Coordinates of C-alpha atoms in Angstrom, one line a residue:
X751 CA 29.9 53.7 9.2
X752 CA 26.3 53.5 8.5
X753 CA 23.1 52.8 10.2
X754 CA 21.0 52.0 7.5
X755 CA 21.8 49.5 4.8
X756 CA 19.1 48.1 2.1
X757 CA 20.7 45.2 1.0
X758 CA 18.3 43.8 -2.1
X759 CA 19.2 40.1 -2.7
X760 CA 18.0 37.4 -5.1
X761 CA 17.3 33.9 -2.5
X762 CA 17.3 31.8 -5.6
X763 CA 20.6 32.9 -6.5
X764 CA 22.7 33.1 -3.2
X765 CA 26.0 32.1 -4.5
X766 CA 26.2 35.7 -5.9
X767 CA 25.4 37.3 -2.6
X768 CA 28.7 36.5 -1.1
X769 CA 31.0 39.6 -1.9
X770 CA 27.5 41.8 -1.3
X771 CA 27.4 39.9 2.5
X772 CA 31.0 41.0 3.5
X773 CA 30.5 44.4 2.0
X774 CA 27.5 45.2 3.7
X775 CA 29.1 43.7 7.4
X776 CA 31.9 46.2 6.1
X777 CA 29.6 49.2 5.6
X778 CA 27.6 48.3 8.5
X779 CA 30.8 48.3 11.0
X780 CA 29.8 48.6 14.7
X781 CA 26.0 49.1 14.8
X782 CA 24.4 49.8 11.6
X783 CA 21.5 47.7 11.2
X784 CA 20.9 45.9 7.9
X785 CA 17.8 45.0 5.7
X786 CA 17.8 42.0 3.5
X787 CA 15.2 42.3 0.7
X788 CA 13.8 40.0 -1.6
X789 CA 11.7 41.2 -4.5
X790 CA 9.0 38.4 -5.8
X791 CA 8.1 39.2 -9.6
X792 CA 4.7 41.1 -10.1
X793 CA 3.9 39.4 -12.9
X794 CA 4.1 36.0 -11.3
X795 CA 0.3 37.2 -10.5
X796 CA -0.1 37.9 -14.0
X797 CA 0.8 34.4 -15.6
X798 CA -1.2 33.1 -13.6
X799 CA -5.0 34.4 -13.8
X800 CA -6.6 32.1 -15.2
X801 CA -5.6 29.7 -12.4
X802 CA -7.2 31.9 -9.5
X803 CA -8.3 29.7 -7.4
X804 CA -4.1 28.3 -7.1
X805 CA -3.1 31.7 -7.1
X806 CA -3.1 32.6 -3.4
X807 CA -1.4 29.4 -2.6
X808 CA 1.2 29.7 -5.5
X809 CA 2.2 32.9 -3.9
X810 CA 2.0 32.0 -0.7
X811 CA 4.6 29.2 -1.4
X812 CA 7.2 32.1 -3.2
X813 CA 6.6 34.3 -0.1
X814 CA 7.6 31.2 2.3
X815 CA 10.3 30.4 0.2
X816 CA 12.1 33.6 -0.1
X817 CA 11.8 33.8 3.8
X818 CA 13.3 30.9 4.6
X819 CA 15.9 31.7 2.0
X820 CA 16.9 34.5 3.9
X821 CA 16.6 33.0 7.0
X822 CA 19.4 30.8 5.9
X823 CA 21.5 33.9 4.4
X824 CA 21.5 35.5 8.0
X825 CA 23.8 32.6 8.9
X826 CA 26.5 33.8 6.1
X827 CA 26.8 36.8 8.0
X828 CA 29.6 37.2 11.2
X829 CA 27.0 40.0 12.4
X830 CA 24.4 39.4 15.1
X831 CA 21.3 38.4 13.6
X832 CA 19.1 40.6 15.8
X833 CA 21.1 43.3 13.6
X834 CA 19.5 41.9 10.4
X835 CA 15.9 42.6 9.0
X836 CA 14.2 40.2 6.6
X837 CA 11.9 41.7 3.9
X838 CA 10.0 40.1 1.2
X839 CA 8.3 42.1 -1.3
X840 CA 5.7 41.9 -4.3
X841 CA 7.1 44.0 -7.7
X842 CA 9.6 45.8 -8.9
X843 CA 13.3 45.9 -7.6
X844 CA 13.2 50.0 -7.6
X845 CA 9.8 50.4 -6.1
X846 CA 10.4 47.7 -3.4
X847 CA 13.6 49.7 -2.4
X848 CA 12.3 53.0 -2.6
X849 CA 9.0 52.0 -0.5
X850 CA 11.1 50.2 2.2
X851 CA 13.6 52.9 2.3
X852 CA 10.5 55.4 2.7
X853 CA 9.0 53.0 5.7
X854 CA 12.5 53.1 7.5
X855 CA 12.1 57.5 7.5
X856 CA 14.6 59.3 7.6
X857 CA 18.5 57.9 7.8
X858 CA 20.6 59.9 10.0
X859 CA 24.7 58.9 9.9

C-alpha cells in the first residue's frame, strides 16, 4: 500500500505502541519499508548545563537506550526486520519527522 511509513514511537512507553505496530504492518502490506523514530527531549540538554562535564555521557546513555528499545520493538513486528529502520533523534517530535521525512526524498506510491 505504501512504501514509506514514519512510524514516531515513545521506547519508554511501548505498551501503547501495540495497535500503531499492526497498523503500520497493515499500511506497509507487501514491501513498504518502515521507519521507527524515537524523539529524545531537547531540553534534557538544557537541565542539565551546569553539569557539563556529565552531559555527553548522560545523553549518550538516552541515545543507547532508546536504540536498544527499538531494537526490541522490531521483534513485535511479523515483518522482516531488514524492512524496518531505526532512528533516534534529538528535539522536537514535528521537526524530527519533518527532517527525517526530508532525508528519505521524495515518496513515490
Amino acid at each position: 500500500m505504501y512504501k514509506t511509513i514514519i512510524m514516531p514511537v515513545d521506547v519508554f512507553e511501548m505498551e501503547l505502541s501495540d495497535k500503531a505496530i499492526r497498523h503500520a504492518e497493515f499500511l506497509a502490506q507487501q514491501d513498504g519499508i518502515i521507519h521507527l523514530l524515537h524523539v529524545l527531549p531537547a531540553s534534557a540538554s538544557y537541565t542539565m548545563s551546569r553539569f557539563a562535564a556529565d552531559l555527553r555521557r548522560f545523553e549518550e546513555h538516552l541515545q543507547q537506550e532508546a536504540e536498544s528499545r527499538l531494537t526490541t520493538m522490531v521483534s513485535h513486528f511479523t515483518l522482516d526486520p531488514s524492512r524496518i529502520k531505526l532512528h533516534v533523534r534529538l528535539g522536537s517530535v514535528r521537526d524530527a519527522v519533518n527532517e527525517l521525512a526530508e532525508e528519505l526524498g521524495p515518496i513515490w506510491w
